[in-house]
Structure formats: C-alpha cells, structure tokens
Amino acid sequence: MQRLLISILSLAALAPAARAQSAPDPQPSPDGPSTPAVTGKWDMSLYGFVELDSMWDSTQTFNDLAGNAAIARPGTYAGEHGQTTMSARNSRIGYRISAPTHEGVKASGQLELDFFGNQPTGISEAALFQNPTLRFRHANLKLETPVVDFLIGQYWELFGWQSAFHPASVDLQGLPGQVYSRAPQIRIGKKLKAGDISLELAIAAVRPPQRASGVPDGQAGIKLSYDGLKGYHTAGGAGSAIDSAAIGVSAVGRKFAVNEFKPTSVDDVDRNGYGLSIDALIPIVPATKDHKENALTLTGSFVTGAGIADQYTGLSGGVANPVLPNPMATTPAPTYTPNVDGGLVLFRSDGTLHPIQWTSYIVGAQYYLPPSAKLWIAGTYSHLSSDNAHAFGDAKKVFDTSSWAAGDVFFDATPAVRLGLEYAWFNQTYVDGTAATDHRVQLSAWLIF
C-alpha cells in the first residue's frame, strides 16, 4: 500500500507535464487535403486534505470516529471517566483521472484513500493513532455515454443518494443516525435536463451484506434538482460547494440466507431486508460562486428499514443471538456461528429469523456569516430507534433509542486552511431503561488541497 501511495504521488507530479505535451501535427493524406485529427489529452488531478482532530469526551466510550457505538453505561468505570483523543487518521488523499473522449464516450476514474484501515486486535494506543493502516474509500471508473452512464467499482451507495445530502459537522462522519456507506457496485444512471429542472434516475447492483445469500443488493433512486435555486453546502468538515436545491428518494432490497440455528447447520433460513430513504437539500437563502455571505442551507434525511444496520457507521445496537439450548447439560455447551455479519438479522430461541428494524432522521442547518462567509455556523440533530432490537440480547447491553445533537463553528483562515470547533451531545437508552450520555468537545484543523 505504501508503494501504491508513492506511485500516486509520482503520477500527480508528472500530470502537469503530461497535459502540457502537444499532439503531433496530422500528416497530409496522399489522396488530398486531410481533415485535422481530433485529439485529446489525459487529465489527472490530486486532491484531499491533511486533518488533525483533538477531542475530549466525558466517558471512555469512543475512538476518534464515534459512529453509532454503544455509550458506556453510567456506574461503570468507562462511563464515569473521561478521555482525550488526538488523531490524524481522517487525513485523506485522492486521485482523479479522465481519459480523452472516444466516440462520444467519456471515461474517468477515482482512487481515494484514508487511514482507517483494519488494525490488528490488541494493539497499543500509540500504534492505533500514530501508525494507522491505509485503506481505500473509493476505487471506481465512470463511463458517460450519450444514452446512459455507468459507474463501476467502490463508491458512495445509491441508497440515500450519498453524499449529496450530508450535513456539515466537525465530528467525523458517519454521524449517529446518519446513513454513511460506500460499497463495490455496478450502477446505471441517466440525468434528464429541461431548463433549470434536472431529473436523475439510477439503479445499482451492490455488494451484498452476506455473500451466502447468493444475490447482490438491489438499489434504485430518483432525484429531482432545481438549478435555479442554489445554496452553499458543506458536507462533513472539508468539502464545500455550490449545490442545487434537490430532493431524492431511494430504496434498497436485499436477501439473507442464514445457516439454521443449530450447532451443526444443514439448511438455511431465508429472510428479506429493505430500506427507504427520503433526502432533501433546501437553500433557504441562496448563494452564488462569488457571493456566499448570508447563505442558509438546510439538509435532511429520513430512513426506515429492516436488516440495514450496515448502512450506518458501527451500528449493531448490542443485539445478539440467543444461546443454543443445552438440554443434556453437555460440557462444553453447544455453540452457534452465523454466516452473516452481526446486527443485521438474528434468531429467536424458536429458530425464527428476524431482520433488525431501524428508523432514523437527521436534520442540519448551516449559515455563512457576512461579510465574507469565511466564518460560519452549523447545527445538526439526529434520532435513531428500533421497534424490535429489545427482543434480541441482554437488556443491559442492547440500546434501541439514540439521539445526537451538535453545534459547530467553522473558520477559513485562508482558502486552504480551515478550523472547526464543535460541542456534541450523545445519548442512548438501553432496553432496561438506563440512559447513557457522552459529551464531546472537538477542535479540528484541515489543510485542503
């Protein structure tokens, strides 16, 4: 992976020289005057940011990326003691490349990396935060044709029309209650435009959450945009752009085929999962490229589904399969090992399989102060709940309700240097009625290139 990163940086250094080379003059045809040849050049660009996150938490619950991890219960050591974390793991580097248009087809690709790769278990804090593992976030190619467009590789999932509706936040995304997911996929889409109105349609076959199901996820979406109303929109902490007002609806359908709830499985049990997402970006006070002051933009997302915990960051709710019956009191007791990731579908003691249901919403507002919009504020609130998580696992370990709220202040010291300060409140209610809370204060800095 280190060699790959070095190669990317080397290509980026060579890219300007490659673009500067001119194509050779066309040779005259022996049959008479020739039509000048149509030539094109490869376009290559490097992008990303260097980020440092410094955060204090009132409990010893989270790493730098909190996601939807269970908050330590009050009365426990972790729930009664705070911690300070400093991390640069969210630093990111990406590379885009575009090929010359050929017979009306435009080909482009993207490779994006960060430092949240899987770490071996049992490592020290120093190893986790000072020697993190590189991973790829995006690795895809895109083919744009006069008829339809194709996206092949790992990219934001179509479900939720990510990342068009993500809120602004100093806290690392995905946030509690926020759909935030990337996956290998084959997507086909078409954008239709009539004046200021754009209609985008897309379908995708996406990596299934369980290979043993035998079929990919099916996702579909429709998004309506109005280019006559644009707002200034920061998604996450580092990405800001002028975006059109839009509303998107998307859905996912999936199949699970889980080995039966026995010590030695022969058959499987099938169940279907589903998800529906409705998302919106609304510029209350519009903005232009040259005038962002006083811009006010709202974002919102509502999601409901079953068997979709993987669409959120680190969500399981603490649910678990029951213990296998042991009528003969054998030692050791029989064990069950499912062939599916945890938190998606679970058995009850009667052997019936159930997808875990989750419903969430997240709303955000961001306002850019005059006179220059270099200083802006943002606020976000999310809520996540489950109708059936309470039936799976220990009531002291399973939470079925989560709320999160944050207030942020951003400042662009220069066009390339951004600072952000956030206070965030995390709250979860366990099935036994216990409420667990974490307070986080975070200061972050970015060098954006």
Short mmCIF file of C-alpha atoms in Angstrom, two decimals:
data_model
loop_
_atom_site.label_atom_id
_atom_site.label_comp_id
_atom_site.label_asym_id
_atom_site.label_seq_id
_atom_site.Cartn_x
_atom_site.Cartn_y
_atom_site.Cartn_z
CA MET A 1 0.00 0.00 0.00
CA GLN A 2 2.88 2.37 0.69
CA ARG A 3 4.27 1.68 -2.79
CA LEU A 4 0.82 2.43 -4.22
CA LEU A 5 0.71 5.78 -2.44
CA ILE A 6 4.20 6.68 -3.68
CA SER A 7 3.16 5.79 -7.24
CA ILE A 8 0.08 8.01 -6.99
CA LEU A 9 2.15 10.97 -5.81
CA SER A 10 4.68 10.37 -8.59
CA LEU A 11 1.96 10.32 -11.23
CA ALA A 12 0.49 13.53 -9.80
CA ALA A 13 3.88 15.23 -10.16
CA LEU A 14 4.09 14.12 -13.78
CA ALA A 15 0.49 15.04 -14.64
CA PRO A 16 1.13 18.74 -15.47
CA ALA A 17 3.94 17.78 -17.82
CA ALA A 18 1.75 15.18 -19.49
CA ARG A 19 -1.01 17.72 -20.07
CA ALA A 20 1.49 20.23 -21.47
CA GLN A 21 2.63 17.92 -24.27
CA SER A 22 1.04 18.85 -27.59
CA ALA A 23 -0.25 16.29 -30.07
CA PRO A 24 1.79 15.84 -33.28
CA ASP A 25 0.58 17.66 -36.36
CA PRO A 26 -1.58 15.45 -38.59
CA GLN A 27 0.20 14.15 -41.70
CA PRO A 28 -1.30 15.08 -45.09
CA SER A 29 -3.24 12.36 -46.84
CA PRO A 30 -1.82 11.13 -50.16
CA ASP A 31 -5.34 11.41 -51.56
CA GLY A 32 -5.66 15.13 -50.93
CA PRO A 33 -6.23 17.61 -48.11
CA SER A 34 -6.98 15.98 -44.80
CA THR A 35 -9.42 16.89 -42.05
CA PRO A 36 -7.49 17.79 -38.88
CA ALA A 37 -7.39 14.86 -36.48
CA VAL A 38 -9.46 15.11 -33.30
CA THR A 39 -7.03 14.80 -30.39
CA GLY A 40 -7.46 14.81 -26.64
CA LYS A 41 -5.32 14.71 -23.54
CA TRP A 42 -5.49 12.79 -20.29
CA ASP A 43 -6.42 14.91 -17.30
CA MET A 44 -5.01 13.96 -13.90
CA SER A 45 -5.54 15.69 -10.55
CA LEU A 46 -4.60 15.14 -6.92
CA TYR A 47 -6.91 16.21 -4.11
CA GLY A 48 -7.52 15.68 -0.41
CA PHE A 49 -6.71 17.18 2.96
CA VAL A 50 -4.48 16.82 5.99
CA GLU A 51 -6.58 16.79 9.16
CA LEU A 52 -5.91 16.81 12.89
CA ASP A 53 -8.75 16.11 15.31
CA SER A 54 -8.42 16.85 19.04
CA MET A 55 -11.36 15.79 21.18
CA TRP A 56 -12.36 15.43 24.82
CA ASP A 57 -15.12 13.01 25.84
CA SER A 58 -16.86 12.79 29.20
CA THR A 59 -16.78 8.96 29.01
CA GLN A 60 -14.23 6.44 27.79
CA THR A 61 -16.53 5.21 25.03
CA PHE A 62 -15.40 6.29 21.59
CA ASN A 63 -12.34 6.35 19.40
CA ASP A 64 -11.88 9.37 17.12
CA LEU A 65 -14.76 8.08 14.96
CA ALA A 66 -17.74 7.71 17.28
CA GLY A 67 -20.34 6.50 14.80
CA ASN A 68 -23.13 4.52 16.48
CA ALA A 69 -21.05 2.67 19.07
CA ALA A 70 -22.76 1.89 22.38
CA ILE A 71 -22.09 4.53 25.06
CA ALA A 72 -20.60 3.20 28.30
CA ARG A 73 -23.29 2.78 30.94
CA PRO A 74 -23.31 5.08 33.98
CA GLY A 75 -21.87 3.45 37.08
CA THR A 76 -19.14 1.66 35.11
CA TYR A 77 -15.51 2.75 35.07
CA ALA A 78 -15.68 3.80 31.39
CA GLY A 79 -18.98 5.56 31.98
CA GLU A 80 -17.64 7.66 34.87
CA HIS A 81 -14.23 8.72 33.48
CA GLY A 82 -13.32 10.99 30.58
CA GLN A 83 -10.57 10.87 27.96
CA THR A 84 -8.67 12.99 25.43
CA THR A 85 -8.02 11.75 21.89
CA MET A 86 -5.81 13.26 19.19
CA SER A 87 -5.84 11.72 15.74
CA ALA A 88 -4.82 12.44 12.16
CA ARG A 89 -6.41 9.25 10.78
CA ASN A 90 -9.12 11.14 8.88
CA SER A 91 -6.50 12.73 6.61
CA ARG A 92 -7.33 11.85 3.03
CA ILE A 93 -5.71 11.68 -0.38
CA GLY A 94 -7.43 11.12 -3.71
CA TYR A 95 -6.57 10.92 -7.36
CA ARG A 96 -8.84 11.56 -10.34
CA ILE A 97 -8.03 10.71 -13.92
CA SER A 98 -10.02 11.40 -17.10
CA ALA A 99 -9.33 9.84 -20.48
CA PRO A 100 -9.86 11.63 -23.81
CA THR A 101 -13.42 11.34 -25.10
CA HIS A 102 -13.67 8.49 -27.59
CA GLU A 103 -16.60 8.17 -29.98
CA GLY A 104 -18.82 10.12 -27.61
CA VAL A 105 -17.83 8.10 -24.53
CA LYS A 106 -16.07 9.83 -21.66
CA ALA A 107 -14.12 7.60 -19.25
CA SER A 108 -12.86 8.70 -15.83
CA GLY A 109 -11.68 7.09 -12.63
CA GLN A 110 -11.11 7.80 -8.95
CA LEU A 111 -8.95 6.35 -6.20
CA GLU A 112 -9.31 7.81 -2.71
CA LEU A 113 -7.50 6.69 0.46
CA ASP A 114 -7.59 7.43 4.17
CA PHE A 115 -6.08 5.87 7.30
CA PHE A 116 -8.99 3.98 8.87
CA GLY A 117 -7.90 0.55 7.66
CA ASN A 118 -8.43 -2.55 9.80
CA GLN A 119 -5.94 -2.76 12.67
CA PRO A 120 -4.89 -5.98 14.41
CA THR A 121 -6.59 -6.63 17.74
CA GLY A 122 -4.82 -5.87 20.99
CA ILE A 123 -2.54 -3.14 19.65
CA SER A 124 -1.41 -0.19 21.75
CA GLU A 125 -2.95 3.27 21.63
CA ALA A 126 0.29 4.56 20.10
CA ALA A 127 0.08 2.03 17.27
CA LEU A 128 -3.59 2.82 16.60
CA PHE A 129 -3.23 6.59 16.37
CA GLN A 130 0.40 7.06 15.28
CA ASN A 131 0.81 4.18 12.83
CA PRO A 132 -2.65 3.69 11.29
CA THR A 133 -3.43 1.43 8.35
CA LEU A 134 -4.09 2.86 4.90
CA ARG A 135 -7.35 1.85 3.18
CA PHE A 136 -9.25 2.86 0.07
CA ARG A 137 -12.55 4.73 0.35
CA HIS A 138 -13.30 4.98 -3.36
CA ALA A 139 -11.93 2.97 -6.27
CA ASN A 140 -14.09 3.25 -9.36
CA LEU A 141 -14.42 4.06 -13.03
CA LYS A 142 -17.19 6.00 -14.71
CA LEU A 143 -18.36 5.78 -18.32
CA GLU A 144 -20.54 8.63 -19.59
CA THR A 145 -22.31 7.83 -22.86
CA PRO A 146 -24.95 9.71 -24.89
CA VAL A 147 -27.54 7.16 -23.69
CA VAL A 148 -26.76 6.20 -20.06
CA ASP A 149 -23.90 6.49 -17.60
CA PHE A 150 -22.14 3.61 -15.84
CA LEU A 151 -20.30 3.64 -12.51
CA ILE A 152 -18.29 0.50 -11.71
CA GLY A 153 -16.27 -0.02 -8.53
CA GLN A 154 -16.42 1.16 -4.92
CA TYR A 155 -18.26 4.43 -4.39
CA TRP A 156 -20.95 6.01 -2.23
CA GLU A 157 -24.02 3.80 -2.15
CA LEU A 158 -27.02 4.91 -4.17
CA PHE A 159 -29.18 4.41 -1.08
CA GLY A 160 -29.55 7.88 0.42
CA TRP A 161 -28.08 9.50 -2.73
CA GLN A 162 -24.82 9.87 -0.84
CA SER A 163 -23.08 12.22 -0.34
CA ALA A 164 -25.34 14.91 -1.85
CA PHE A 165 -27.35 15.45 1.34
CA HIS A 166 -24.74 15.03 4.09
CA PRO A 167 -24.73 17.73 6.81
CA ALA A 168 -21.82 19.90 7.94
CA SER A 169 -20.00 18.62 11.02
CA VAL A 170 -16.62 18.85 12.72
CA ASP A 171 -17.28 15.39 14.19
CA LEU A 172 -16.11 12.59 11.93
CA GLN A 173 -18.83 11.13 9.72
CA GLY A 174 -20.81 8.86 9.68
CA LEU A 175 -22.60 10.53 12.50
CA PRO A 176 -25.04 8.82 14.86
CA GLY A 177 -28.25 8.16 12.93
CA GLN A 178 -26.67 9.07 9.57
CA VAL A 179 -26.65 6.73 6.59
CA TYR A 180 -23.00 6.76 5.54
CA SER A 181 -21.75 3.87 3.43
CA ARG A 182 -19.62 3.00 0.43
CA ALA A 183 -19.55 -0.35 -1.39
CA PRO A 184 -18.46 -2.08 -4.62
CA GLN A 185 -21.25 -1.73 -7.17
CA ILE A 186 -22.35 -1.61 -10.78
CA ARG A 187 -24.60 1.41 -11.30
CA ILE A 188 -26.53 2.58 -14.36
CA GLY A 189 -27.96 6.08 -14.39
CA LYS A 190 -29.36 8.81 -16.59
CA LYS A 191 -29.74 12.53 -15.96
CA LEU A 192 -32.50 14.33 -17.84
CA LYS A 193 -32.48 18.12 -18.01
CA ALA A 194 -35.15 20.62 -19.02
CA GLY A 195 -34.16 24.21 -18.32
CA ASP A 196 -33.40 24.55 -14.61
CA ILE A 197 -35.02 21.22 -13.77
CA SER A 198 -32.90 18.05 -13.63
CA LEU A 199 -34.22 14.53 -13.08
CA GLU A 200 -31.73 11.78 -12.29
CA LEU A 201 -32.64 8.09 -12.35
CA ALA A 202 -30.34 5.26 -11.27
CA ILE A 203 -30.28 1.56 -10.41
CA ALA A 204 -27.41 -0.42 -8.93
CA ALA A 205 -26.30 -3.93 -8.08
CA VAL A 206 -24.30 -3.57 -4.86
CA ARG A 207 -22.11 -5.91 -2.81
CA PRO A 208 -24.49 -7.91 -0.62
CA PRO A 209 -24.06 -7.73 3.17
CA GLN A 210 -23.97 -11.54 3.14
CA ARG A 211 -22.17 -13.43 0.37
CA ALA A 212 -24.02 -16.62 1.29
CA SER A 213 -27.30 -15.02 0.18
CA GLY A 214 -26.16 -15.58 -3.39
CA VAL A 215 -27.53 -12.31 -4.80
CA PRO A 216 -26.36 -8.67 -4.73
CA ASP A 217 -28.30 -5.86 -3.12
CA GLY A 218 -30.68 -4.09 -5.47
CA GLN A 219 -30.83 -0.30 -5.12
CA ALA A 220 -32.82 2.29 -7.05
CA GLY A 221 -33.24 6.03 -6.78
CA ILE A 222 -34.79 9.14 -8.27
CA LYS A 223 -33.54 12.66 -7.59
CA LEU A 224 -35.09 15.95 -8.64
CA SER A 225 -32.90 19.09 -8.69
CA TYR A 226 -33.70 22.75 -9.35
CA ASP A 227 -30.68 24.63 -10.68
CA GLY A 228 -32.48 27.97 -10.39
CA LEU A 229 -32.03 27.83 -6.61
CA LYS A 230 -28.53 27.10 -5.34
CA GLY A 231 -27.08 27.10 -1.86
CA TYR A 232 -23.64 26.91 -0.29
CA HIS A 233 -23.28 23.44 1.22
CA THR A 234 -20.52 21.90 3.30
CA ALA A 235 -20.70 18.10 3.53
CA GLY A 236 -18.67 16.91 6.50
CA GLY A 237 -15.91 19.27 7.54
CA ALA A 238 -13.77 19.84 4.46
CA GLY A 239 -15.95 19.69 1.34
CA SER A 240 -17.80 22.90 0.36
CA ALA A 241 -19.59 23.60 -2.91
CA ILE A 242 -22.48 25.44 -4.57
CA ASP A 243 -25.29 22.86 -4.79
CA SER A 244 -28.76 22.99 -6.31
CA ALA A 245 -31.94 22.52 -4.32
CA ALA A 246 -32.81 18.84 -4.51
CA ILE A 247 -34.96 16.05 -3.17
CA GLY A 248 -34.10 12.38 -3.55
CA VAL A 249 -35.92 9.12 -2.91
CA SER A 250 -34.06 5.80 -2.88
CA ALA A 251 -34.64 2.20 -1.82
CA VAL A 252 -32.68 -0.96 -1.18
CA GLY A 253 -33.84 -4.57 -1.30
CA ARG A 254 -31.71 -7.44 -0.03
CA LYS A 255 -31.85 -11.13 0.77
CA PHE A 256 -30.40 -13.07 3.71
CA ALA A 257 -29.82 -16.83 3.72
CA VAL A 258 -28.53 -17.67 7.21
CA ASN A 259 -27.43 -21.10 8.36
CA GLU A 260 -30.09 -22.55 10.66
CA PHE A 261 -29.89 -22.04 14.40
CA LYS A 262 -28.24 -25.36 15.29
CA PRO A 263 -24.76 -26.44 16.39
CA THR A 264 -24.28 -28.14 13.02
CA SER A 265 -26.30 -26.49 10.26
CA VAL A 266 -27.51 -28.31 7.15
CA ASP A 267 -30.18 -25.95 5.80
CA ASP A 268 -30.54 -22.18 5.78
CA VAL A 269 -33.32 -19.78 6.71
CA ASP A 270 -34.22 -17.04 4.23
CA ARG A 271 -35.43 -13.55 5.01
CA ASN A 272 -35.63 -10.29 3.05
CA GLY A 273 -34.40 -6.88 4.15
CA TYR A 274 -35.40 -3.48 2.85
CA GLY A 275 -34.74 0.23 3.25
CA LEU A 276 -36.33 3.52 2.15
CA SER A 277 -34.58 6.89 2.27
CA ILE A 278 -36.04 10.35 1.60
CA ASP A 279 -33.48 13.19 1.44
CA ALA A 280 -33.55 16.91 0.79
CA LEU A 281 -31.25 19.93 0.39
CA ILE A 282 -33.04 23.27 0.66
CA PRO A 283 -31.27 26.64 0.19
CA ILE A 284 -33.30 28.98 2.38
CA VAL A 285 -31.04 31.91 1.49
CA PRO A 286 -29.36 31.15 -1.85
CA ALA A 287 -25.73 31.67 -2.76
CA THR A 288 -23.56 32.08 -5.84
CA LYS A 289 -19.95 31.29 -6.51
CA ASP A 290 -18.95 34.89 -5.79
CA HIS A 291 -21.46 35.68 -3.03
CA LYS A 292 -21.81 33.17 -0.19
CA GLU A 293 -22.42 35.62 2.67
CA ASN A 294 -25.75 35.16 4.49
CA ALA A 295 -26.29 31.81 2.76
CA LEU A 296 -28.52 29.49 4.78
CA THR A 297 -28.86 25.86 3.74
CA LEU A 298 -30.89 23.03 5.27
CA THR A 299 -30.26 19.31 4.85
CA GLY A 300 -32.43 16.43 5.95
CA SER A 301 -32.76 12.67 5.68
CA PHE A 302 -35.41 10.17 6.82
CA VAL A 303 -34.64 6.44 6.67
CA THR A 304 -36.56 3.35 7.66
CA GLY A 305 -35.88 -0.30 7.02
CA ALA A 306 -35.02 -3.75 8.34
CA GLY A 307 -31.70 -5.54 8.05
CA ILE A 308 -29.89 -2.28 7.14
CA ALA A 309 -27.62 -1.68 10.16
CA ASP A 310 -24.57 -1.80 7.85
CA GLN A 311 -25.78 1.38 6.12
CA TYR A 312 -24.86 3.24 9.33
CA THR A 313 -21.37 3.52 10.83
CA GLY A 314 -20.71 0.95 13.55
CA LEU A 315 -24.36 0.23 14.32
CA SER A 316 -25.46 -3.00 15.98
CA GLY A 317 -27.39 -1.75 18.99
CA GLY A 318 -25.72 -4.52 21.01
CA VAL A 319 -28.16 -7.14 19.71
CA ALA A 320 -27.17 -10.81 19.76
CA ASN A 321 -28.49 -14.29 19.01
CA PRO A 322 -29.75 -16.33 22.00
CA VAL A 323 -27.70 -19.13 23.50
CA LEU A 324 -28.32 -22.54 21.93
CA PRO A 325 -30.41 -24.90 24.07
CA ASN A 326 -28.37 -27.43 26.03
CA PRO A 327 -30.93 -30.00 27.26
CA MET A 328 -28.28 -32.62 28.03
CA ALA A 329 -26.16 -30.13 30.01
CA THR A 330 -23.11 -31.07 27.93
CA THR A 331 -19.70 -29.54 28.52
CA PRO A 332 -18.72 -27.57 26.58
CA ALA A 333 -22.15 -26.16 25.71
CA PRO A 334 -23.08 -26.19 22.00
CA THR A 335 -22.25 -23.02 20.10
CA TYR A 336 -23.71 -21.35 17.03
CA THR A 337 -21.64 -19.44 14.47
CA PRO A 338 -23.76 -17.49 11.96
CA ASN A 339 -22.57 -16.92 8.39
CA VAL A 340 -23.66 -13.27 8.37
CA ASP A 341 -22.26 -10.11 9.95
CA GLY A 342 -23.71 -9.18 13.33
CA GLY A 343 -26.59 -6.79 13.88
CA LEU A 344 -28.42 -7.41 10.59
CA VAL A 345 -30.63 -10.48 11.14
CA LEU A 346 -30.98 -12.56 14.31
CA PHE A 347 -32.69 -15.70 15.53
CA ARG A 348 -35.12 -16.07 18.34
CA SER A 349 -34.96 -19.15 20.53
CA ASP A 350 -37.75 -20.78 18.47
CA GLY A 351 -35.48 -20.76 15.40
CA THR A 352 -37.28 -17.95 13.53
CA LEU A 353 -35.08 -15.36 11.80
CA HIS A 354 -35.81 -11.64 12.02
CA PRO A 355 -34.15 -8.60 10.37
CA ILE A 356 -33.45 -5.85 12.91
CA GLN A 357 -35.57 -2.78 12.19
CA TRP A 358 -34.20 0.78 12.40
CA THR A 359 -35.74 4.19 11.70
CA SER A 360 -33.73 7.41 11.72
CA TYR A 361 -33.82 11.04 10.78
CA ILE A 362 -31.10 13.66 10.70
CA VAL A 363 -31.54 17.38 10.03
CA GLY A 364 -28.91 20.09 9.70
CA ALA A 365 -28.60 23.82 9.09
CA GLN A 366 -25.56 25.84 8.07
CA TYR A 367 -25.34 29.65 7.94
CA TYR A 368 -22.45 31.63 6.41
CA LEU A 369 -21.85 34.94 8.14
CA PRO A 370 -21.20 38.21 6.31
CA PRO A 371 -19.22 39.97 5.11
CA SER A 372 -17.03 37.26 3.55
CA ALA A 373 -18.55 33.88 4.59
CA LYS A 374 -15.16 32.88 6.00
CA LEU A 375 -16.90 32.27 9.31
CA TRP A 376 -19.99 30.07 9.53
CA ILE A 377 -22.03 28.08 12.00
CA ALA A 378 -23.83 24.76 11.74
CA GLY A 379 -26.19 22.71 13.85
CA THR A 380 -27.31 19.08 13.46
CA TYR A 381 -29.74 16.77 15.25
CA SER A 382 -30.37 13.07 14.69
CA HIS A 383 -32.61 10.40 16.19
CA LEU A 384 -32.41 6.63 15.74
CA SER A 385 -34.75 3.96 17.08
CA SER A 386 -35.68 0.30 16.65
CA ASP A 387 -39.03 -1.44 17.07
CA ASN A 388 -37.61 -4.91 17.69
CA ALA A 389 -34.00 -4.64 18.94
CA HIS A 390 -35.29 -5.06 22.50
CA ALA A 391 -36.14 -8.71 21.75
CA PHE A 392 -32.57 -9.73 20.93
CA GLY A 393 -29.92 -9.90 23.62
CA ASP A 394 -29.24 -8.67 27.14
CA ALA A 395 -31.42 -5.71 28.17
CA LYS A 396 -28.34 -4.16 29.84
CA LYS A 397 -26.32 -4.35 26.61
CA VAL A 398 -28.91 -3.53 23.93
CA PHE A 399 -29.98 0.06 23.18
CA ASP A 400 -32.98 0.78 20.97
CA THR A 401 -33.03 4.60 21.03
CA SER A 402 -30.25 7.07 20.22
CA SER A 403 -30.21 10.85 19.94
CA TRP A 404 -27.37 13.17 18.96
CA ALA A 405 -27.04 16.95 18.67
CA ALA A 406 -24.11 19.20 17.78
CA GLY A 407 -23.26 22.84 17.30
CA ASP A 408 -20.29 23.87 15.14
CA VAL A 409 -18.26 26.96 14.31
CA PHE A 410 -16.01 26.95 11.22
CA PHE A 411 -13.42 29.49 10.10
CA ASP A 412 -11.45 29.61 6.85
CA ALA A 413 -8.14 31.20 7.83
CA THR A 414 -7.03 31.01 4.18
CA PRO A 415 -8.59 29.35 1.10
CA ALA A 416 -6.61 26.22 2.04
CA VAL A 417 -6.70 26.26 5.87
CA ARG A 418 -9.90 25.58 7.81
CA LEU A 419 -10.54 25.39 11.57
CA GLY A 420 -13.59 23.92 13.28
CA LEU A 421 -14.90 23.73 16.86
CA GLU A 422 -17.83 21.54 17.94
CA TYR A 423 -19.79 20.59 21.03
CA ALA A 424 -21.72 17.32 20.64
CA TRP A 425 -24.20 15.51 22.89
CA PHE A 426 -24.62 11.74 22.56
CA ASN A 427 -27.49 9.95 24.29
CA GLN A 428 -28.72 6.34 24.19
CA THR A 429 -31.41 4.48 26.12
CA TYR A 430 -30.79 0.83 26.94
CA VAL A 431 -33.65 -1.67 26.90
CA ASP A 432 -33.63 -1.83 30.73
CA GLY A 433 -34.39 1.92 30.80
CA THR A 434 -30.88 3.17 31.63
CA ALA A 435 -29.85 6.35 29.78
CA ALA A 436 -26.18 6.75 28.83
CA THR A 437 -24.72 10.10 27.79
CA ASP A 438 -21.42 11.34 26.41
CA HIS A 439 -20.37 14.97 25.93
CA ARG A 440 -17.69 15.70 23.32
CA VAL A 441 -15.75 18.88 22.58
CA GLN A 442 -13.69 18.72 19.39
CA LEU A 443 -11.23 21.07 17.72
CA SER A 444 -10.13 20.21 14.18
CA ALA A 445 -7.84 21.72 11.57
CA TRP A 446 -7.60 20.99 7.85
CA LEU A 447 -5.17 21.79 5.07
CA ILE A 448 -7.33 21.31 1.97
CA PHE A 449 -5.75 20.74 -1.44
#
